[in-house]
Amino acid sequence: MLYDESSNDGTSCRLNEFVFLGVNLSAIVNRKLIVEFLGISLLLTLFVISNQLESAELKFALLTAIYVLFSCLLFGISRNKYIIMLSVFSAILYIPVVIFSNNATTMPVLIYQYSSLIFGFSLSCYLYSKPDLFYKVSNFNLSFFTLFLTVHYIISLQSGAPFYIYANDIFAGLSRNVVSFYAIFSMAAYLFSCKLYSQKIKYIRLFALVVFCVLLFGRSGIAISLAVLLLALFHGSLKKGFIIFIVISLFVLVFYHSLELSLMETNFSKGVESPRSSMNAEFLGMLDLKTLLFGVKLSDMPTVMLFEGNPHNSFISVNMKFGYILLFYIAMILFCLVVFAFFDLFYFILFTLLIFRYSLDTVAFFGQFTDLILYLHVIHAFNLVSKNTIIINKLSKRL
């Protein structure tokens, strides 16, 4: 097992809250939790700041330093043997990429990718083993990003620029579609922690992020954020979820009218066909054993070249940069889908929505802080298999 929920110094899966005169004393009493929370909150803040840097070289250098530093700290604290195993395995996996990649992947990029993988897995293991911390961090992240977008929305109103145009400059070099993905990531991470540790879901911030996704006008952002919200609503209560959804729908319609917007003005009016379809078709047309192992050449994908080498698909992107590394991620994803399909429908739906979003933009597998949600699902899938294997073995012995 990557993590035994019954252990961890007697910490239970449900949070222990100590309230006196309306003041939550648990955060004050547990000084270690405060330090951990502040450390990860600082990490989140540094990630947001780094994404606003104009220089790509400086951004990569800063993120690599952050990943290496926090990976060492996390291993020093947790002493998790799986981190060492993954580090060695990944090193062996990534080294040939520099030699054989069709797109001349450079050593700095490889180091950045490798360090982000180790960091993401290390932090995921640590958060998964700390119920109180994981819930507080995901809750903070949801509030932080909701406030972050609210501030930028107010600034866009003052500047006179439509929010979907203004949002292209929120993160340097990243489009508004990536902004909507960060919103979906924040929603998914919060739901993951609430479901895992049996916490009551609070819907206001989820609804607010859905509204921002609508204002960003991205088809995938609108559809998937609504799907995540619906999953949260119906997980809480089928009847309550239906009522809340009706109320939200009416509110959104009024909101549209007040801003003189309609769904026909979003990217849905362009239909489902887009340059992404051409990119996907080009990639699939080039796919064979050689390109699967060593990556499709950028020069063989003219549509991608028209968009400055951005295939708008995380799976295509990782293949172009790292070739056969794509198979490593596909294996993880298939494993999770099979496990969740058998043991937990909620995680199956949530994970499927995330994977679908990965296929619509370059937002995963390449040093993103948001890769955490992928590794958390992988760890949880391993634990589900381990737990159910133990149960099956005990039942078989009794029979």
GROMACS .gro file of C-alpha atoms in nm:
model
  399
    1MET     CA    1   0.000   0.000   0.000
    2LEU     CA    2   0.124   0.349  -0.080
    3TYR     CA    3  -0.059   0.473   0.225
    4ASP     CA    4  -0.255   0.300   0.500
    5GLU     CA    5  -0.546   0.523   0.600
    6SER     CA    6  -0.576   0.351   0.936
    7SER     CA    7  -0.224   0.452   1.035
    8ASN     CA    8  -0.059   0.794   1.028
    9ASP     CA    9  -0.020   0.837   1.405
   10GLY     CA   10  -0.382   0.765   1.477
   11THR     CA   11  -0.518   1.029   1.241
   12SER     CA   12  -0.858   0.923   1.116
   13CYS     CA   13  -0.999   0.990   0.772
   14ARG     CA   14  -1.253   1.235   0.911
   15LEU     CA   15  -1.116   1.568   1.023
   16ASN     CA   16  -1.103   1.646   1.393
   17GLU     CA   17  -1.228   1.999   1.447
   18PHE     CA   18  -1.205   2.161   1.792
   19VAL     CA   19  -1.432   2.467   1.812
   20PHE     CA   20  -1.458   2.692   2.116
   21LEU     CA   21  -1.665   3.014   2.112
   22GLY     CA   22  -1.677   2.994   1.736
   23VAL     CA   23  -1.300   2.972   1.700
   24ASN     CA   24  -1.144   2.669   1.532
   25LEU     CA   25  -0.864   2.572   1.772
   26SER     CA   26  -0.739   2.272   1.574
   27ALA     CA   27  -0.530   2.489   1.342
   28ILE     CA   28  -0.382   2.673   1.642
   29VAL     CA   29  -0.304   2.364   1.847
   30ASN     CA   30  -0.147   2.166   1.562
   31ARG     CA   31   0.161   2.377   1.491
   32LYS     CA   32   0.307   2.116   1.259
   33LEU     CA   33  -0.005   2.132   1.044
   34ILE     CA   34   0.026   2.511   1.027
   35VAL     CA   35   0.388   2.486   0.906
   36GLU     CA   36   0.294   2.224   0.646
   37PHE     CA   37  -0.004   2.427   0.529
   38LEU     CA   38   0.199   2.748   0.498
   39GLY     CA   39   0.476   2.564   0.314
   40ILE     CA   40   0.246   2.418   0.051
   41SER     CA   41   0.052   2.744   0.024
   42LEU     CA   42   0.385   2.918  -0.045
   43LEU     CA   43   0.460   2.654  -0.308
   44LEU     CA   44   0.125   2.721  -0.476
   45THR     CA   45   0.192   3.096  -0.471
   46LEU     CA   46   0.538   3.051  -0.624
   47PHE     CA   47   0.388   2.838  -0.900
   48VAL     CA   48   0.133   3.109  -0.985
   49ILE     CA   49   0.404   3.378  -0.981
   50SER     CA   50   0.636   3.173  -1.204
   51ASN     CA   51   0.360   3.134  -1.462
   52GLN     CA   52   0.338   3.512  -1.488
   53LEU     CA   53   0.706   3.551  -1.582
   54GLU     CA   54   0.768   3.665  -1.939
   55SER     CA   55   1.097   3.477  -1.980
   56ALA     CA   56   1.043   3.107  -2.050
   57GLU     CA   57   1.402   3.028  -1.949
   58LEU     CA   58   1.361   3.204  -1.615
   59LYS     CA   59   1.027   3.033  -1.555
   60PHE     CA   60   1.171   2.686  -1.625
   61ALA     CA   61   1.476   2.757  -1.407
   62LEU     CA   62   1.263   2.880  -1.115
   63LEU     CA   63   1.020   2.587  -1.137
   64THR     CA   64   1.301   2.333  -1.165
   65ALA     CA   65   1.467   2.477  -0.854
   66ILE     CA   66   1.133   2.466  -0.668
   67TYR     CA   67   1.068   2.107  -0.773
   68VAL     CA   68   1.414   1.983  -0.676
   69LEU     CA   69   1.413   2.164  -0.340
   70PHE     CA   70   1.066   2.048  -0.236
   71SER     CA   71   1.125   1.693  -0.361
   72CYS     CA   72   1.431   1.666  -0.135
   73LEU     CA   73   1.241   1.815   0.158
   74LEU     CA   74   0.942   1.584   0.108
   75PHE     CA   75   1.160   1.276   0.087
   76GLY     CA   76   1.356   1.384   0.393
   77ILE     CA   77   1.032   1.418   0.588
   78SER     CA   78   0.841   1.114   0.462
   79ARG     CA   79   1.119   0.864   0.379
   80ASN     CA   80   0.876   0.706   0.134
   81LYS     CA   81   1.046   0.416  -0.046
   82TYR     CA   82   0.817   0.456  -0.345
   83ILE     CA   83   0.970   0.799  -0.417
   84ILE     CA   84   1.316   0.640  -0.449
   85MET     CA   85   1.177   0.359  -0.666
   86LEU     CA   86   1.005   0.605  -0.899
   87SER     CA   87   1.314   0.829  -0.910
   88VAL     CA   88   1.537   0.543  -1.025
   89PHE     CA   89   1.277   0.406  -1.266
   90SER     CA   90   1.212   0.750  -1.418
   91ALA     CA   91   1.584   0.822  -1.458
   92ILE     CA   92   1.627   0.500  -1.654
   93LEU     CA   93   1.313   0.584  -1.852
   94TYR     CA   94   1.410   0.940  -1.943
   95ILE     CA   95   1.783   0.912  -2.022
   96PRO     CA   96   1.739   0.759  -2.373
   97VAL     CA   97   1.503   1.044  -2.467
   98VAL     CA   98   1.792   1.289  -2.506
   99ILE     CA   99   1.974   1.049  -2.736
  100PHE     CA  100   1.691   0.921  -2.955
  101SER     CA  101   1.415   1.185  -2.954
  102ASN     CA  102   1.307   1.300  -3.302
  103ASN     CA  103   1.266   1.657  -3.178
  104ALA     CA  104   1.605   1.707  -3.008
  105THR     CA  105   1.483   1.740  -2.651
  106THR     CA  106   1.741   1.943  -2.459
  107MET     CA  107   1.892   1.846  -2.127
  108PRO     CA  108   1.742   2.146  -1.935
  109VAL     CA  109   1.394   2.053  -2.057
  110LEU     CA  110   1.455   1.690  -1.962
  111ILE     CA  111   1.576   1.786  -1.614
  112TYR     CA  112   1.272   2.009  -1.571
  113GLN     CA  113   1.036   1.729  -1.679
  114TYR     CA  114   1.209   1.470  -1.461
  115SER     CA  115   1.216   1.692  -1.151
  116SER     CA  116   0.849   1.783  -1.196
  117LEU     CA  117   0.753   1.415  -1.213
  118ILE     CA  118   0.939   1.330  -0.891
  119PHE     CA  119   0.806   1.641  -0.719
  120GLY     CA  120   0.446   1.573  -0.826
  121PHE     CA  121   0.456   1.215  -0.705
  122SER     CA  122   0.635   1.307  -0.381
  123LEU     CA  123   0.388   1.581  -0.292
  124SER     CA  124   0.092   1.360  -0.390
  125CYS     CA  125   0.213   1.082  -0.157
  126TYR     CA  126   0.263   1.333   0.121
  127LEU     CA  127  -0.078   1.499   0.082
  128TYR     CA  128  -0.255   1.165   0.051
  129SER     CA  129  -0.102   1.054   0.382
  130LYS     CA  130  -0.211   1.374   0.559
  131PRO     CA  131  -0.593   1.394   0.561
  132ASP     CA  132  -0.617   1.724   0.751
  133LEU     CA  133  -0.349   1.890   0.542
  134PHE     CA  134  -0.479   1.767   0.206
  135TYR     CA  135  -0.832   1.890   0.274
  136LYS     CA  136  -0.711   2.228   0.401
  137VAL     CA  137  -0.476   2.276   0.104
  138SER     CA  138  -0.740   2.184  -0.155
  139ASN     CA  139  -0.991   2.406   0.024
  140PHE     CA  140  -0.740   2.693   0.032
  141ASN     CA  141  -0.652   2.640  -0.334
  142LEU     CA  142  -1.019   2.656  -0.432
  143SER     CA  143  -1.067   2.983  -0.239
  144PHE     CA  144  -0.737   3.124  -0.364
  145PHE     CA  145  -0.811   3.067  -0.732
  146THR     CA  146  -1.171   3.188  -0.701
  147LEU     CA  147  -1.045   3.512  -0.541
  148PHE     CA  148  -0.762   3.531  -0.798
  149LEU     CA  149  -1.008   3.520  -1.089
  150THR     CA  150  -1.247   3.759  -0.915
  151VAL     CA  151  -0.972   4.020  -0.882
  152HIS     CA  152  -0.874   3.980  -1.247
  153TYR     CA  153  -1.237   4.002  -1.353
  154ILE     CA  154  -1.274   4.332  -1.169
  155ILE     CA  155  -0.955   4.458  -1.335
  156SER     CA  156  -1.091   4.356  -1.676
  157LEU     CA  157  -1.410   4.553  -1.610
  158GLN     CA  158  -1.204   4.859  -1.520
  159SER     CA  159  -0.989   4.820  -1.831
  160GLY     CA  160  -1.293   4.783  -2.056
  161ALA     CA  161  -1.161   4.461  -2.213
  162PRO     CA  162  -1.389   4.156  -2.232
  163PHE     CA  163  -1.280   3.900  -1.974
  164TYR     CA  164  -1.217   3.626  -2.233
  165ILE     CA  165  -0.970   3.856  -2.411
  166TYR     CA  166  -0.813   3.991  -2.093
  167ALA     CA  167  -0.766   3.634  -1.962
  168ASN     CA  168  -0.513   3.557  -2.237
  169ASP     CA  169  -0.265   3.776  -2.047
  170ILE     CA  170  -0.329   3.647  -1.693
  171PHE     CA  171  -0.048   3.392  -1.729
  172ALA     CA  172   0.242   3.483  -1.955
  173GLY     CA  173   0.243   3.272  -2.271
  174LEU     CA  174  -0.073   3.081  -2.173
  175SER     CA  175  -0.418   3.122  -2.320
  176ARG     CA  176  -0.751   3.159  -2.144
  177ASN     CA  177  -0.812   2.786  -2.199
  178VAL     CA  178  -0.532   2.709  -1.952
  179VAL     CA  179  -0.692   2.949  -1.704
  180SER     CA  180  -1.017   2.752  -1.728
  181PHE     CA  181  -0.821   2.430  -1.678
  182TYR     CA  182  -0.671   2.565  -1.355
  183ALA     CA  183  -1.028   2.635  -1.241
  184ILE     CA  184  -1.129   2.276  -1.324
  185PHE     CA  185  -0.820   2.142  -1.148
  186SER     CA  186  -0.910   2.341  -0.834
  187MET     CA  187  -1.264   2.202  -0.842
  188ALA     CA  188  -1.145   1.844  -0.900
  189ALA     CA  189  -0.881   1.854  -0.624
  190TYR     CA  190  -1.137   1.987  -0.377
  191LEU     CA  191  -1.393   1.718  -0.468
  192PHE     CA  192  -1.125   1.450  -0.448
  193SER     CA  193  -1.036   1.547  -0.091
  194CYS     CA  194  -1.400   1.586   0.016
  195LYS     CA  195  -1.495   1.242  -0.117
  196LEU     CA  196  -1.185   1.068   0.014
  197TYR     CA  197  -1.222   1.205   0.367
  198SER     CA  198  -1.605   1.224   0.386
  199GLN     CA  199  -1.626   1.603   0.404
  200LYS     CA  200  -1.934   1.805   0.320
  201ILE     CA  201  -1.904   1.973  -0.020
  202LYS     CA  202  -1.957   2.351  -0.028
  203TYR     CA  203  -2.091   2.464  -0.363
  204ILE     CA  204  -2.060   2.844  -0.381
  205ARG     CA  205  -1.697   2.853  -0.498
  206LEU     CA  206  -1.759   2.565  -0.740
  207PHE     CA  207  -2.045   2.758  -0.894
  208ALA     CA  208  -1.832   3.076  -0.910
  209LEU     CA  209  -1.558   2.893  -1.103
  210VAL     CA  210  -1.816   2.753  -1.346
  211VAL     CA  211  -1.934   3.110  -1.413
  212PHE     CA  212  -1.575   3.217  -1.480
  213CYS     CA  213  -1.532   2.923  -1.721
  214VAL     CA  214  -1.842   3.043  -1.907
  215LEU     CA  215  -1.700   3.397  -1.923
  216LEU     CA  216  -1.377   3.254  -2.068
  217PHE     CA  217  -1.583   3.126  -2.365
  218GLY     CA  218  -1.395   2.796  -2.407
  219ARG     CA  219  -1.616   2.504  -2.511
  220SER     CA  220  -1.424   2.242  -2.315
  221GLY     CA  221  -1.397   2.468  -2.009
  222ILE     CA  222  -1.771   2.531  -2.002
  223ALA     CA  223  -1.874   2.169  -2.063
  224ILE     CA  224  -1.629   2.003  -1.824
  225SER     CA  225  -1.667   2.256  -1.541
  226LEU     CA  226  -2.046   2.206  -1.559
  227ALA     CA  227  -1.997   1.828  -1.558
  228VAL     CA  228  -1.771   1.849  -1.250
  229LEU     CA  229  -2.028   2.070  -1.075
  230LEU     CA  230  -2.306   1.824  -1.161
  231LEU     CA  231  -2.097   1.538  -1.024
  232ALA     CA  232  -2.055   1.731  -0.698
  233LEU     CA  233  -2.426   1.810  -0.678
  234PHE     CA  234  -2.552   1.460  -0.742
  235HIS     CA  235  -2.291   1.308  -0.514
  236GLY     CA  236  -2.428   1.512  -0.225
  237SER     CA  237  -2.794   1.433  -0.286
  238LEU     CA  238  -2.982   1.342  -0.603
  239LYS     CA  239  -3.291   1.546  -0.510
  240LYS     CA  240  -3.094   1.835  -0.364
  241GLY     CA  241  -2.857   1.828  -0.660
  242PHE     CA  242  -3.142   1.855  -0.909
  243ILE     CA  243  -3.298   2.150  -0.724
  244ILE     CA  244  -2.965   2.332  -0.694
  245PHE     CA  245  -2.892   2.269  -1.061
  246ILE     CA  246  -3.226   2.426  -1.161
  247VAL     CA  247  -3.155   2.729  -0.942
  248ILE     CA  248  -2.805   2.762  -1.086
  249SER     CA  249  -2.936   2.734  -1.443
  250LEU     CA  250  -3.184   3.016  -1.381
  251PHE     CA  251  -2.912   3.228  -1.223
  252VAL     CA  252  -2.680   3.171  -1.520
  253LEU     CA  253  -2.956   3.272  -1.762
  254VAL     CA  254  -3.013   3.596  -1.569
  255PHE     CA  255  -2.637   3.650  -1.557
  256TYR     CA  256  -2.614   3.608  -1.935
  257HIS     CA  257  -2.895   3.854  -1.991
  258SER     CA  258  -2.741   4.116  -1.765
  259LEU     CA  259  -2.415   4.097  -1.961
  260GLU     CA  260  -2.593   4.069  -2.296
  261LEU     CA  261  -2.436   3.732  -2.359
  262SER     CA  262  -2.575   3.402  -2.480
  263LEU     CA  263  -2.437   3.056  -2.541
  264MET     CA  264  -2.435   3.130  -2.913
  265GLU     CA  265  -2.164   3.389  -2.851
  266THR     CA  266  -1.930   3.137  -2.694
  267ASN     CA  267  -1.708   2.904  -2.891
  268PHE     CA  268  -1.999   2.656  -2.908
  269SER     CA  269  -2.125   2.858  -3.204
  270LYS     CA  270  -1.821   2.735  -3.399
  271GLY     CA  271  -1.928   2.373  -3.365
  272VAL     CA  272  -1.708   2.082  -3.267
  273GLU     CA  273  -1.467   2.113  -3.559
  274SER     CA  274  -1.153   2.315  -3.489
  275PRO     CA  275  -0.779   2.315  -3.566
  276ARG     CA  276  -0.750   2.058  -3.286
  277SER     CA  277  -0.930   1.808  -3.507
  278SER     CA  278  -0.673   1.861  -3.784
  279MET     CA  279  -0.386   1.825  -3.535
  280ASN     CA  280  -0.529   1.501  -3.399
  281ALA     CA  281  -0.579   1.366  -3.751
  282GLU     CA  282  -0.221   1.453  -3.849
  283PHE     CA  283  -0.084   1.287  -3.537
  284LEU     CA  284  -0.283   0.967  -3.582
  285GLY     CA  285  -0.181   0.958  -3.950
  286MET     CA  286   0.187   0.973  -3.851
  287LEU     CA  287   0.161   0.722  -3.568
  288ASP     CA  288   0.353   0.397  -3.611
  289LEU     CA  289   0.601   0.200  -3.404
  290LYS     CA  290   0.888   0.438  -3.477
  291THR     CA  291   0.699   0.759  -3.396
  292LEU     CA  292   0.539   0.596  -3.092
  293LEU     CA  293   0.884   0.519  -2.952
  294PHE     CA  294   1.078   0.827  -3.065
  295GLY     CA  295   0.807   1.089  -3.112
  296VAL     CA  296   0.635   1.247  -3.409
  297LYS     CA  297   0.848   1.518  -3.570
  298LEU     CA  298   0.715   1.872  -3.543
  299SER     CA  299   0.800   1.930  -3.910
  300ASP     CA  300   0.558   1.651  -4.007
  301MET     CA  301   0.265   1.830  -3.845
  302PRO     CA  302   0.198   2.153  -4.042
  303THR     CA  303  -0.114   2.248  -3.846
  304VAL     CA  304   0.078   2.230  -3.518
  305MET     CA  305   0.355   2.445  -3.669
  306LEU     CA  306   0.094   2.710  -3.755
  307PHE     CA  307   0.018   2.732  -3.382
  308GLU     CA  308   0.382   2.781  -3.276
  309GLY     CA  309   0.438   2.412  -3.209
  310ASN     CA  310   0.149   2.381  -2.963
  311PRO     CA  311  -0.061   2.071  -3.047
  312HIS     CA  312  -0.333   2.165  -2.794
  313ASN     CA  313  -0.330   1.807  -2.672
  314SER     CA  314  -0.129   1.685  -2.373
  315PHE     CA  315  -0.089   1.334  -2.516
  316ILE     CA  316   0.044   1.458  -2.851
  317SER     CA  317   0.271   1.706  -2.674
  318VAL     CA  318   0.437   1.445  -2.452
  319ASN     CA  319   0.489   1.215  -2.751
  320MET     CA  320   0.650   1.492  -2.959
  321LYS     CA  321   0.886   1.584  -2.676
  322PHE     CA  322   0.955   1.249  -2.511
  323GLY     CA  323   0.837   0.973  -2.746
  324TYR     CA  324   0.771   0.647  -2.563
  325ILE     CA  325   0.719   0.829  -2.229
  326LEU     CA  326   0.360   0.866  -2.349
  327LEU     CA  327   0.315   0.490  -2.300
  328PHE     CA  328   0.409   0.531  -1.933
  329TYR     CA  329   0.128   0.782  -1.879
  330ILE     CA  330  -0.122   0.583  -2.083
  331ALA     CA  331  -0.050   0.275  -1.869
  332MET     CA  332  -0.116   0.477  -1.551
  333ILE     CA  333  -0.440   0.616  -1.693
  334LEU     CA  334  -0.573   0.279  -1.810
  335PHE     CA  335  -0.488   0.125  -1.473
  336CYS     CA  336  -0.684   0.396  -1.291
  337LEU     CA  337  -0.983   0.374  -1.523
  338VAL     CA  338  -1.011  -0.003  -1.481
  339VAL     CA  339  -0.975   0.013  -1.101
  340PHE     CA  340  -1.225   0.297  -1.060
  341ALA     CA  341  -1.472   0.133  -1.297
  342PHE     CA  342  -1.478  -0.169  -1.065
  343PHE     CA  343  -1.455  -0.002  -0.724
  344ASP     CA  344  -1.570   0.364  -0.732
  345LEU     CA  345  -1.791   0.527  -0.995
  346PHE     CA  346  -1.739   0.879  -0.853
  347TYR     CA  347  -1.364   0.869  -0.910
  348PHE     CA  348  -1.415   0.702  -1.249
  349ILE     CA  349  -1.629   0.995  -1.369
  350LEU     CA  350  -1.402   1.261  -1.216
  351PHE     CA  351  -1.089   1.102  -1.359
  352THR     CA  352  -1.249   1.055  -1.703
  353LEU     CA  353  -1.343   1.424  -1.715
  354LEU     CA  354  -0.983   1.522  -1.633
  355ILE     CA  355  -0.838   1.290  -1.897
  356PHE     CA  356  -1.080   1.427  -2.155
  357ARG     CA  357  -0.964   1.779  -2.066
  358TYR     CA  358  -0.601   1.667  -2.106
  359SER     CA  359  -0.678   1.577  -2.466
  360LEU     CA  360  -0.797   1.929  -2.547
  361ASP     CA  361  -0.497   2.138  -2.436
  362THR     CA  362  -0.133   2.106  -2.336
  363VAL     CA  363  -0.204   2.113  -1.964
  364ALA     CA  364  -0.059   1.788  -1.826
  365PHE     CA  365   0.249   1.561  -1.820
  366PHE     CA  366   0.490   1.852  -1.859
  367GLY     CA  367   0.585   2.001  -1.527
  368GLN     CA  368   0.245   2.133  -1.430
  369PHE     CA  369   0.153   2.179  -1.065
  370THR     CA  370  -0.184   2.043  -1.175
  371ASP     CA  371  -0.029   1.699  -1.245
  372LEU     CA  372  -0.084   1.642  -0.873
  373ILE     CA  373  -0.445   1.540  -0.936
  374LEU     CA  374  -0.326   1.270  -1.178
  375TYR     CA  375  -0.080   1.122  -0.929
  376LEU     CA  376  -0.335   1.140  -0.648
  377HIS     CA  377  -0.574   0.930  -0.857
  378VAL     CA  378  -0.295   0.680  -0.928
  379ILE     CA  379  -0.209   0.648  -0.558
  380HIS     CA  380  -0.575   0.608  -0.466
  381ALA     CA  381  -0.621   0.342  -0.735
  382PHE     CA  382  -0.327   0.143  -0.594
  383ASN     CA  383  -0.476   0.167  -0.247
  384LEU     CA  384  -0.817   0.051  -0.369
  385VAL     CA  385  -0.656  -0.253  -0.530
  386SER     CA  386  -0.451  -0.326  -0.217
  387LYS     CA  387  -0.750  -0.295   0.016
  388ASN     CA  388  -0.982  -0.502  -0.198
  389THR     CA  389  -0.715  -0.768  -0.252
  390ILE     CA  390  -0.684  -0.805   0.126
  391ILE     CA  391  -1.063  -0.831   0.162
  392ILE     CA  392  -1.092  -1.085  -0.119
  393ASN     CA  393  -0.812  -1.296   0.030
  394LYS     CA  394  -0.978  -1.295   0.373
  395LEU     CA  395  -1.314  -1.395   0.226
  396SER     CA  396  -1.159  -1.672   0.018
  397LYS     CA  397  -0.989  -1.815   0.329
  398ARG     CA  398  -1.319  -1.818   0.517
  399LEU     CA  399  -1.490  -1.994   0.229
   0.00000   0.00000   0.00000
